[in-house]
CSV table of C-alpha atoms (C1' of nucleotides) in Angstrom, one decimal:
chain,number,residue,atom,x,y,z
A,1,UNK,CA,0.0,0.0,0.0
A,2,UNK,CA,1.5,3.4,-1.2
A,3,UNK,CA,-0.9,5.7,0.8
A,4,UNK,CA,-2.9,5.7,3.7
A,5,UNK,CA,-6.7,5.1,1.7
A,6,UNK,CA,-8.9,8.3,1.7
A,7,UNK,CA,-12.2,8.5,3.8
A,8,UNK,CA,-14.8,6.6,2.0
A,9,UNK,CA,-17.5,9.4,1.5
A,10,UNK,CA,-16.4,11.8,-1.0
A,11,UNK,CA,-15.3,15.3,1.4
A,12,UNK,CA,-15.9,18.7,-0.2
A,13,UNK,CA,-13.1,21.0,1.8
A,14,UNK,CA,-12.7,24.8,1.3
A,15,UNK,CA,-9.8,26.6,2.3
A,16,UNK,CA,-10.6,30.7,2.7
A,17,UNK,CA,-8.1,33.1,3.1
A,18,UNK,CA,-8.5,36.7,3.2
A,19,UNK,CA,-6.7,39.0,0.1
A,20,UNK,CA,-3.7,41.0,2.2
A,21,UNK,CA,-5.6,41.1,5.5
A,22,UNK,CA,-3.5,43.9,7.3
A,23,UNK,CA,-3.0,45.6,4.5
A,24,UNK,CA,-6.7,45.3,3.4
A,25,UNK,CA,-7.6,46.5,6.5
A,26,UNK,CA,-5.7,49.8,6.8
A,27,UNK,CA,-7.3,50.4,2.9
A,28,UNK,CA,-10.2,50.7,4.6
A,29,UNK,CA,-9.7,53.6,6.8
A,30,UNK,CA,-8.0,55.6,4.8
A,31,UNK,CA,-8.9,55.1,0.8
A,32,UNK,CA,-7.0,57.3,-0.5
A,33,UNK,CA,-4.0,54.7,-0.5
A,34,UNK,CA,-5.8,52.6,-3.0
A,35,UNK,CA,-3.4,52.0,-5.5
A,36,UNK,CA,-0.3,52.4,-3.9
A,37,UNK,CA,2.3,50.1,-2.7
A,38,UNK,CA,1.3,49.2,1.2
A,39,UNK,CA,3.7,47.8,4.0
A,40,UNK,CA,2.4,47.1,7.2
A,41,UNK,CA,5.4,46.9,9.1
A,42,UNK,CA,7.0,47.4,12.5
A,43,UNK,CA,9.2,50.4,12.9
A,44,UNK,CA,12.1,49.1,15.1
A,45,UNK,CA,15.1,48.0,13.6
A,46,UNK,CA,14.6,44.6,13.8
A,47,UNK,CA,10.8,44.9,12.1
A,48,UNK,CA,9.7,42.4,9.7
A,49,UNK,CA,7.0,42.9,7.2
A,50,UNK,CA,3.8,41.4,8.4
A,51,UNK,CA,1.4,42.1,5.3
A,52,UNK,CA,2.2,43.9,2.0
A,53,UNK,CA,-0.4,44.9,-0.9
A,54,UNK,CA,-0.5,43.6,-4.1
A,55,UNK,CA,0.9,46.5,-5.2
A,56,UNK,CA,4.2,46.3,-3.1
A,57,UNK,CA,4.4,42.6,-4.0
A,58,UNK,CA,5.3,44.1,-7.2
A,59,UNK,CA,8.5,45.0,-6.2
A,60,UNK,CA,9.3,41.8,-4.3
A,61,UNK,CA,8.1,42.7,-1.0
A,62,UNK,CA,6.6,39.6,0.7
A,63,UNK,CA,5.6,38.9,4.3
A,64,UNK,CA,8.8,37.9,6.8
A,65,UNK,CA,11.3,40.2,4.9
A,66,UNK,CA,13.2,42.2,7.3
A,67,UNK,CA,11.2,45.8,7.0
A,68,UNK,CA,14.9,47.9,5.9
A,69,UNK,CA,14.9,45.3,3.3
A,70,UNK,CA,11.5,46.5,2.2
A,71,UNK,CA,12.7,50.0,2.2
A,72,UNK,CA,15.5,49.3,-0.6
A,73,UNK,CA,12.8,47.8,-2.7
A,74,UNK,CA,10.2,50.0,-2.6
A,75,UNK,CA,11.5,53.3,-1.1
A,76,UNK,CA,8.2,55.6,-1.9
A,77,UNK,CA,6.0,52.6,-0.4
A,78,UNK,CA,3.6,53.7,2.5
A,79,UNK,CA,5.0,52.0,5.3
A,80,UNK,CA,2.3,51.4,8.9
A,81,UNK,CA,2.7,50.2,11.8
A,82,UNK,CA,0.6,47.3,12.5
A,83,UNK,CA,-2.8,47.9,14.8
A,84,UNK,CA,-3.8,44.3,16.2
A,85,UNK,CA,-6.6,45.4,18.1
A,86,UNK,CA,-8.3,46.8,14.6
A,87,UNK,CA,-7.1,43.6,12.4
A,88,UNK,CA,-8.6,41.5,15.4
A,89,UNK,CA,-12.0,43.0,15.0
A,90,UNK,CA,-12.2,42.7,11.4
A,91,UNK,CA,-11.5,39.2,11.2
A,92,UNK,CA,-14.0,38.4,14.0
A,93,UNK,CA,-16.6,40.1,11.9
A,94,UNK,CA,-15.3,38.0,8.9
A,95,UNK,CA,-15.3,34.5,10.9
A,96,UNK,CA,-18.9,35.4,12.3
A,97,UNK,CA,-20.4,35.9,8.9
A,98,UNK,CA,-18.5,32.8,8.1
A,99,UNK,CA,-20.3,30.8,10.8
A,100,UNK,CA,-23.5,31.9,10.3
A,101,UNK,CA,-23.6,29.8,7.5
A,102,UNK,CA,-21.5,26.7,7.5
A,103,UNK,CA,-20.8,24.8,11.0
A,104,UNK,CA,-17.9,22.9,10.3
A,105,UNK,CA,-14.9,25.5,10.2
A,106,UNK,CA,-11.5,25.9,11.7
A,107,UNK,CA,-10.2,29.3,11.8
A,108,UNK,CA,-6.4,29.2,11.5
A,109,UNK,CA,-4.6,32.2,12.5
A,110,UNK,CA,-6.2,36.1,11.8
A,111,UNK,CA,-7.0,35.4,8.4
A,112,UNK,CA,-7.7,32.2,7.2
A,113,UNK,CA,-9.9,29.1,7.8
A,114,UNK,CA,-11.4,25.7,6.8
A,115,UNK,CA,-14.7,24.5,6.0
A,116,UNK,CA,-15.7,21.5,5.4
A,117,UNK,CA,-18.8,20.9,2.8
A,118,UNK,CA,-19.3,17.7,2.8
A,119,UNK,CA,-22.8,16.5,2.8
A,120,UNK,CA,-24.0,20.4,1.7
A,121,UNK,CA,-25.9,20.8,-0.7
A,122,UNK,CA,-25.0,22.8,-3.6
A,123,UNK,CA,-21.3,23.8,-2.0
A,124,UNK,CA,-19.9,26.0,-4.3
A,125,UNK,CA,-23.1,28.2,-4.2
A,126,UNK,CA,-23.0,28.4,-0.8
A,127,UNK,CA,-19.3,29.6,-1.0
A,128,UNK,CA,-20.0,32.2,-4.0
A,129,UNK,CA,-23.2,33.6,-1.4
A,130,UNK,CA,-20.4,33.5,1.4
A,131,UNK,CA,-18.0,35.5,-0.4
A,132,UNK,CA,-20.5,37.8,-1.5
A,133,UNK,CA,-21.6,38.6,2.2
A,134,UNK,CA,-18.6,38.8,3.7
A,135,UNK,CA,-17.4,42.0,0.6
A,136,UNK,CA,-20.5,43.6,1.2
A,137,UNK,CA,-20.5,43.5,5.4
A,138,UNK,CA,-17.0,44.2,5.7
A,139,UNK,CA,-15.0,45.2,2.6
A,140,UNK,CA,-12.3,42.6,2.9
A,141,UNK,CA,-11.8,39.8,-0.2
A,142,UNK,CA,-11.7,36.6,0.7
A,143,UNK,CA,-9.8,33.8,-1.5
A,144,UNK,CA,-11.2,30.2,-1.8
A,145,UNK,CA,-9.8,27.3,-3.0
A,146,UNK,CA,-11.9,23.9,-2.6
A,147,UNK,CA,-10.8,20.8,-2.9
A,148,UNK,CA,-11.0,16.9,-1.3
A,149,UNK,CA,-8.7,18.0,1.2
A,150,UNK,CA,-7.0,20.3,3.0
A,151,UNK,CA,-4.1,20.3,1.4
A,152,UNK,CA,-5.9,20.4,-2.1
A,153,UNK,CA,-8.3,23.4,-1.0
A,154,UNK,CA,-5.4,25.2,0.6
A,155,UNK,CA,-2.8,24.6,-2.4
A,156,UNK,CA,-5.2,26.4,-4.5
A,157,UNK,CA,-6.4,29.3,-3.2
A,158,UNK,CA,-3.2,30.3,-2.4
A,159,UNK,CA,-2.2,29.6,-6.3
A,160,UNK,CA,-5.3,31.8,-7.5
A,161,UNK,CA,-5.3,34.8,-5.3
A,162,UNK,CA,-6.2,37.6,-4.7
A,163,UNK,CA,-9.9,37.1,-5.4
A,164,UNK,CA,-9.6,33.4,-6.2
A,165,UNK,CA,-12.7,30.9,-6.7
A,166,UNK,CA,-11.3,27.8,-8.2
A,167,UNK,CA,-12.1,23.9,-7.1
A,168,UNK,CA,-10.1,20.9,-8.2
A,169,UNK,CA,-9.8,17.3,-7.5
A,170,UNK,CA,-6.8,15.9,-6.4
A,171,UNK,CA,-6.0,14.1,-10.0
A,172,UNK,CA,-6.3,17.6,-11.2
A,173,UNK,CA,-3.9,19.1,-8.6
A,174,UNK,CA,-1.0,16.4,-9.0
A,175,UNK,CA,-1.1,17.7,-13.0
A,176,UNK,CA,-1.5,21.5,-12.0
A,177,UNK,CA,1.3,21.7,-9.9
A,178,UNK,CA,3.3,18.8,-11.6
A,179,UNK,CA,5.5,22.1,-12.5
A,180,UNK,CA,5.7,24.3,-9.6
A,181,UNK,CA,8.1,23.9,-6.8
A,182,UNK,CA,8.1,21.5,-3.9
A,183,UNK,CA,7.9,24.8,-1.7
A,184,UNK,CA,4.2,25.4,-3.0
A,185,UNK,CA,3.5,21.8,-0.6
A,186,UNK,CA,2.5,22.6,2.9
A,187,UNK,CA,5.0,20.9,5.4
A,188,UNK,CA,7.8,21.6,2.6
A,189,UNK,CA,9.7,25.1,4.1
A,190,UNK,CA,13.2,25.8,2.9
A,191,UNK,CA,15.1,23.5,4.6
A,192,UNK,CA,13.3,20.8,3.1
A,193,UNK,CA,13.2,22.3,-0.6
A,194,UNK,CA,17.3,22.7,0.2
A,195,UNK,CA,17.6,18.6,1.0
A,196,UNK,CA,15.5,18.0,-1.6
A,197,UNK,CA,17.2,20.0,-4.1
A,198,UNK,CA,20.7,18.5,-3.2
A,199,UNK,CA,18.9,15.2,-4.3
A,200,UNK,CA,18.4,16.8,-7.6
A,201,UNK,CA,14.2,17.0,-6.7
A,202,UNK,CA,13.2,20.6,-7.4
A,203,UNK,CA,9.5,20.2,-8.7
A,204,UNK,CA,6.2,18.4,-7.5
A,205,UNK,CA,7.0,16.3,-10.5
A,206,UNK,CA,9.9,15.2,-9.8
A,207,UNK,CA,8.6,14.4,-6.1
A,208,UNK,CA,6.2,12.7,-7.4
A,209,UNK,CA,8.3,10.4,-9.7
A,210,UNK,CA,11.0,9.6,-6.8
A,211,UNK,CA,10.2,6.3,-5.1
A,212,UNK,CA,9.6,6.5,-1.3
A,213,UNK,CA,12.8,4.4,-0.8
A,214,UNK,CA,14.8,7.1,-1.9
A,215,UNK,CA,13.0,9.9,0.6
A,216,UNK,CA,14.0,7.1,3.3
A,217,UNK,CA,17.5,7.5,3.9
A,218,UNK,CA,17.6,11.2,3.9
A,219,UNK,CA,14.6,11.8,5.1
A,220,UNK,CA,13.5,8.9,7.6
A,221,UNK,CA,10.8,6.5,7.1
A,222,UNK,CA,7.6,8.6,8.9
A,223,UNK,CA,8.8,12.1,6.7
A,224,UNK,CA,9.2,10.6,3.4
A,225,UNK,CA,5.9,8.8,3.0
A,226,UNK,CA,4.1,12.4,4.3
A,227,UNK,CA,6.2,14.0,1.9
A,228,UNK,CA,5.1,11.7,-1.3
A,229,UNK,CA,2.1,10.8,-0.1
A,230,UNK,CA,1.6,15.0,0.0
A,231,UNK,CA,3.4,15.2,-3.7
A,232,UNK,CA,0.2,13.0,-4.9
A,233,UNK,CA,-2.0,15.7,-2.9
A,234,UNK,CA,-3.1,12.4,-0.4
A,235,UNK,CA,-4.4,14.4,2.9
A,236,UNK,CA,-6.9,13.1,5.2
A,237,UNK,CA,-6.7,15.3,7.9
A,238,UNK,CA,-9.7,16.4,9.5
A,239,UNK,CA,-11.5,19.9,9.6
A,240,UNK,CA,-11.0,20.2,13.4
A,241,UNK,CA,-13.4,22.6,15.1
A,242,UNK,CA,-12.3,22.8,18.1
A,243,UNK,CA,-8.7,22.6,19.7
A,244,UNK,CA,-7.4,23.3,22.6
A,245,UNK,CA,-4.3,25.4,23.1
A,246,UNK,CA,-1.2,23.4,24.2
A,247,UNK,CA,1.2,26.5,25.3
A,248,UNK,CA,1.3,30.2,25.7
A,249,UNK,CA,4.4,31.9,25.5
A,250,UNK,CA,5.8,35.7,25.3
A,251,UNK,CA,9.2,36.9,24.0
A,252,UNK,CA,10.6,39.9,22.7
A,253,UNK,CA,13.5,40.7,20.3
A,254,UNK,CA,15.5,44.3,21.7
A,255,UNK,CA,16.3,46.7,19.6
A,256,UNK,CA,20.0,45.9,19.9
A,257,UNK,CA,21.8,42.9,21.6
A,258,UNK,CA,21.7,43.3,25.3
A,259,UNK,CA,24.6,42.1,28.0
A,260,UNK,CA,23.6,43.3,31.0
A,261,UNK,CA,22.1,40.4,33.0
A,262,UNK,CA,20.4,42.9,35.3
A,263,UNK,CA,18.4,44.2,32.3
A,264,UNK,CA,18.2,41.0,30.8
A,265,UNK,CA,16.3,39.7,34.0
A,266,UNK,CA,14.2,42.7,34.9
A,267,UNK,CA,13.1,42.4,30.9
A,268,UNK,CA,12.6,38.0,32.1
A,269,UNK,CA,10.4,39.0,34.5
A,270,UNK,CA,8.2,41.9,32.6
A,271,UNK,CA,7.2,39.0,30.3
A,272,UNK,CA,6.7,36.6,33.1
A,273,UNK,CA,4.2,38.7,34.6
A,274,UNK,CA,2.7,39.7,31.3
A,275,UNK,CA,2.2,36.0,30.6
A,276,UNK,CA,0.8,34.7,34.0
A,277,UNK,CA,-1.7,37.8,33.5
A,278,UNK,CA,-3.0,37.1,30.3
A,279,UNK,CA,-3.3,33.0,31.2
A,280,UNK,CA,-5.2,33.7,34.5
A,281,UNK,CA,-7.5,35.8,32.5
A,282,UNK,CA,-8.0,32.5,30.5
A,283,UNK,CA,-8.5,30.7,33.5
A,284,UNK,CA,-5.8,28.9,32.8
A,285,UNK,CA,-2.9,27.3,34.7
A,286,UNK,CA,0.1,25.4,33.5
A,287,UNK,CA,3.3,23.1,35.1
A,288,UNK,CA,5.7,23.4,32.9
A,289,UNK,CA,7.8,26.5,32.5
A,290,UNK,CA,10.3,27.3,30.2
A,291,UNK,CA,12.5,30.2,29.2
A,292,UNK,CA,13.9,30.9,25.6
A,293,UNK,CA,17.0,32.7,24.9
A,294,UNK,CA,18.1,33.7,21.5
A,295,UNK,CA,22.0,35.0,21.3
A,296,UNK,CA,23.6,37.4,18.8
A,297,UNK,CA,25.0,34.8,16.7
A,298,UNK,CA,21.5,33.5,16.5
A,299,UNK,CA,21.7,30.5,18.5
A,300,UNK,CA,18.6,29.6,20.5
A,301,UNK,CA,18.6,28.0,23.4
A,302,UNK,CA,15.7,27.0,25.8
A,303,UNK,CA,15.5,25.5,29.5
A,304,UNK,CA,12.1,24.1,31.1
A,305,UNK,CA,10.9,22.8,34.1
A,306,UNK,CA,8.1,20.6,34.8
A,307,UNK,CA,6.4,21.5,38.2
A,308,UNK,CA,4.4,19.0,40.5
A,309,UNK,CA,1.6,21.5,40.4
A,310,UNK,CA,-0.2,23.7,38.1
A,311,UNK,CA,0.1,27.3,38.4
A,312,UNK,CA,-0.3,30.9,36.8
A,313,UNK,CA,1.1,32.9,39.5
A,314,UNK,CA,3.1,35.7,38.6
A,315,UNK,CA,5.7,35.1,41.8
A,316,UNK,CA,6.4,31.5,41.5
A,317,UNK,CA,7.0,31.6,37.3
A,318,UNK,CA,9.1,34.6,37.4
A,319,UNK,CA,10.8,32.7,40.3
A,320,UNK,CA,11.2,29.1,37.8
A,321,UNK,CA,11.8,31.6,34.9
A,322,UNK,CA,14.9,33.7,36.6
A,323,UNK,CA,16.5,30.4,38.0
A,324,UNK,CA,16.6,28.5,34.4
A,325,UNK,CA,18.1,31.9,32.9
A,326,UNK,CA,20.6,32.3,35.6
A,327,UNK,CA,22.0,28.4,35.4
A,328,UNK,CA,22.0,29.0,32.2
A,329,UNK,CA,23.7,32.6,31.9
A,330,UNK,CA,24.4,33.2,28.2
A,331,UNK,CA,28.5,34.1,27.9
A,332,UNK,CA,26.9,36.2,24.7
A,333,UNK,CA,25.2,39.5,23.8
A,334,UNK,CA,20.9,38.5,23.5
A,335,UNK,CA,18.8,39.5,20.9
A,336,UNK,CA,15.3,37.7,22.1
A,337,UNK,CA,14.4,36.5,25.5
A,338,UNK,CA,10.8,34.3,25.6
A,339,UNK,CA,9.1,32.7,28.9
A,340,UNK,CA,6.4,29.8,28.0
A,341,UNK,CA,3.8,27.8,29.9
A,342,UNK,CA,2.7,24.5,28.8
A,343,UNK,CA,1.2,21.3,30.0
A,344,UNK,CA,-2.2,23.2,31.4
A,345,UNK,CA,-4.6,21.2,33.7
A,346,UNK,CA,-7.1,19.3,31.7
A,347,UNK,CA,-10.7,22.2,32.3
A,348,UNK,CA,-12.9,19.5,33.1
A,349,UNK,CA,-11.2,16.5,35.1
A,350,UNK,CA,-9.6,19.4,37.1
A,351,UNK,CA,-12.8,21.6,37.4
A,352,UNK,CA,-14.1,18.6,38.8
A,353,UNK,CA,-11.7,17.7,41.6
A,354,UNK,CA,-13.4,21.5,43.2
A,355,UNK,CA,-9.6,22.3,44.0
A,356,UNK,CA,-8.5,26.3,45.1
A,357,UNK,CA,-5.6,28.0,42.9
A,358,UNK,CA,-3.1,25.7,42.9
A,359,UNK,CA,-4.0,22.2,41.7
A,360,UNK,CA,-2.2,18.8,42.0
A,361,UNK,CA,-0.4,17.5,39.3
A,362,UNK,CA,-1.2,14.1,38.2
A,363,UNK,CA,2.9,13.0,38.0
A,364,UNK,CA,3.8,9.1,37.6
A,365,UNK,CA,4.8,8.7,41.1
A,366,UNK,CA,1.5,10.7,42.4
A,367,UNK,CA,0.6,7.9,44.8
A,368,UNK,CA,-3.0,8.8,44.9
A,369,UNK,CA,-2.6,7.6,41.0
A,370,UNK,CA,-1.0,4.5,41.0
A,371,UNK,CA,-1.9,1.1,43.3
A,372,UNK,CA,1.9,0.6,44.3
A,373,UNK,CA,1.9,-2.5,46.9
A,374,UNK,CA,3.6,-0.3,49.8
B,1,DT,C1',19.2,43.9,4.5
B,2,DC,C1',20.1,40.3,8.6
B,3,DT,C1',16.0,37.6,10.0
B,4,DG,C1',8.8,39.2,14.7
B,5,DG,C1',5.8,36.9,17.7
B,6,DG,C1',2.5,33.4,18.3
B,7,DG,C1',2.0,28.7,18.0
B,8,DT,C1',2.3,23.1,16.6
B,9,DC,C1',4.5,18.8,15.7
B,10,DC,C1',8.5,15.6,15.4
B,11,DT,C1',12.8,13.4,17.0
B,12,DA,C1',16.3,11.8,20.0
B,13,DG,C1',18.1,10.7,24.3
B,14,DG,C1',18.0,10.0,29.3
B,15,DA,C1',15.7,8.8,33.7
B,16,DC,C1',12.9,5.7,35.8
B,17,DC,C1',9.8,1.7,36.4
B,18,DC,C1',8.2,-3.0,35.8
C,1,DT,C1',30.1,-12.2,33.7
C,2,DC,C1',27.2,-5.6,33.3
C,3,DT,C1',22.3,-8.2,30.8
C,4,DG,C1',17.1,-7.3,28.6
C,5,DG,C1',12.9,-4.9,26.7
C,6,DG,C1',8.8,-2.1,26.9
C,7,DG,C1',6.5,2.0,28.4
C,8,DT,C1',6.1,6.8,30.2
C,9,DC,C1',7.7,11.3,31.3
C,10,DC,C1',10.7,14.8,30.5
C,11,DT,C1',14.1,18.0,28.1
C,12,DA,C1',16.2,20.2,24.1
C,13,DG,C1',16.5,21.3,19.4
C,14,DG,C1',14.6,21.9,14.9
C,15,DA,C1',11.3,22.5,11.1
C,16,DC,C1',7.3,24.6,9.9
C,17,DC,C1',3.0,27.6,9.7
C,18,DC,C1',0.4,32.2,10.0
DNA sequence: TCTGGGGTCCTAGGACCC
DNA sequence: TCTGGGGTCCTAGGACCC
């Protein structure tokens, strides 16, 4: 068997993505930018691009570029700074409209989501009505690709945009893309094209020719099925409306490379609080705490500690947070410091157990968990 | 022109237990 | 005479995505 078997009903999947969302957004409030190049962008020296129009796409620009790189390209660009909180309210406006008319959706990130159709009647009507509603409500454009899977629906639309409206079948996609680069292949990032490359594989087609035995050795057995099993556009991963967050983590890049361990530990334990703040406000507490320290030269390094109880409190993290950074003490310059919680308390096993602030953790050598003959 | 901040998943190795 | 195998938990690093 080359690949896992698809489900057996026929699934109608629709990836939507909204056209330059940031960008899009600003265009909004102030119109008389139509036209020009956009960058929403940081101002530090260390900003990135987040969003850039079509327009400044023209000269190369692309999300992720380093902002001063922008500037080269496109000097007489309109460069903003970013406004979450506006961008945030848009897109609940968009994803509301959304779920007002399908149920099955996963919102991924700010901008984009998944629906799946499957079992609706007349699906690509619904989607052209959706579209529709959301550009009247709201302004913004949304993309959509559709597809059997994910992988398909999401492949497309971000082929056809801006203002894509194009569904395929997975025979169709393998020929369609045949051509393009393995990057185009969700999962594939550069590191992967780079390997892939040195093994003389620089299209979809030629991933899609190689047998799986040759992925193997480079690659290891679990990665190179996914990766021709994804060259072949196989994907049976579910539309998953709801998921539960895993982690929550804050960091910071400075301005310039700081030494001083003093600042570097007051900045440790700004972010601690910051973090313990916004995951009590979720009601949530976590055990495991872990600190993340990028150097000048770029090297990142991180240092965790599971706790035997959960916890969001500002005093014992900052606490867990300043003792892993000070075993560690970098012998460099920093550029980013980060402090994450993970492994939260379960809501409902632990709501149960009617506990106060600071729960039990259920470790392997919790007696009240394990029957060990004493 | 040097590369943000928020996440997820995978791998590998060690500790520990039976 | 250093002799196991399986399972879980944990840490650290890395690739990837939006």
């Amino acid at each position: 068997v080359a690949h896992p078997p698809e489900p057996p009903a026929r699934r109608v999947i629709a990836h939507l993505d909204i056209d330059a969302f940031y960008a899009s957004v600003e265009l909004l409030r102030r119109p008389e930018l139509r036209g020009l190049p956009l960058v929403v962008a940081g101002s530090g020296p260390r900003a990135v691009v987040t969003t850039a129009s079509y327009e400044a796409r023209r000269y190369g620009i692309d999300s992720a570029m380093p902002a001063a790189r922008a500037r080269v390209l496109c000097p007489d660009a309109v460069f903003l700074p970013p406004d979450f909180t506006v961008y945030r309210e848009h897109s609940r406006r968009v994803w509301e409209l959304v779920r007002g008319s399908v149920d099955v959706l996963q919102q991924v990130g700010i901008d984009e989501g998944y629906i799946d159709l499957s079992g609706v009647e007349g699906p690509l009507r619904v989607l052209r009505a959706l579209v529709a509603d959301v550009r009247e409500a709201t302004g913004l454009v949304v993309s959509v690709g559709v597809g059997p899977s994910r992988l398909v629906a999401k492949t497309v639309s971000a082929a056809y945009k801006p203002e894509a409206f194009v569904a395929m079948s997975r025979e169709q996609a393998c020929e369609r893309f045949a051509g393009a680069p393995v990057r185009i292949l969700q999962g594939v990032g550069p590191k992967t094209a780079e390997r892939l490359a040195a093994m003389g594989i620089a299209t979809v087609g030629d991933l899609q020719g190689r047998p799986e035995a040759e992925l193997v050795p480079a690659f290891g057995a679990r990665m190179a099925r996914e990766l021709r099993g994804r060259a072949h556009f196989h994907d049976a991963s579910p539309v998953e409306t709801v998921r539960v967050a895993k982690s929550r983590s804050n960091e910071t890049t400075f301005p310039r490379d700081v030494a001083d361990h003093a600042e570097l530990e007051a900045t440790l334990e700004r972010l601690a609080a910051d973090l313990c703040a916004g995951t009590r406000a979720k009601g949530v507490r976590a055990r495991n705490v872990a600190i993340k320290v990028r150097l000048d030269d770029w090297t990142t390094v991180t240092r965790a500690r599971t706790l035997d109880h959960f916890t969001a409190d500002t005093a014992t993290v900052t606490a867990v947070a300043l003792e892993l950074f000070r075993a560690y003490a970098p012998a460099r310059p920093v550029r980013l410091l980060g402090v994450r919680l993970a492994a939260f308390a379960d809501a409902a096993p632990e709501a149960a157990s009617g506990s106060g602030d600071e729960g039990e953790a259920r470790g392997r050598n919790d007696p009240g968990q394990l029957a060990l003959p004493l």
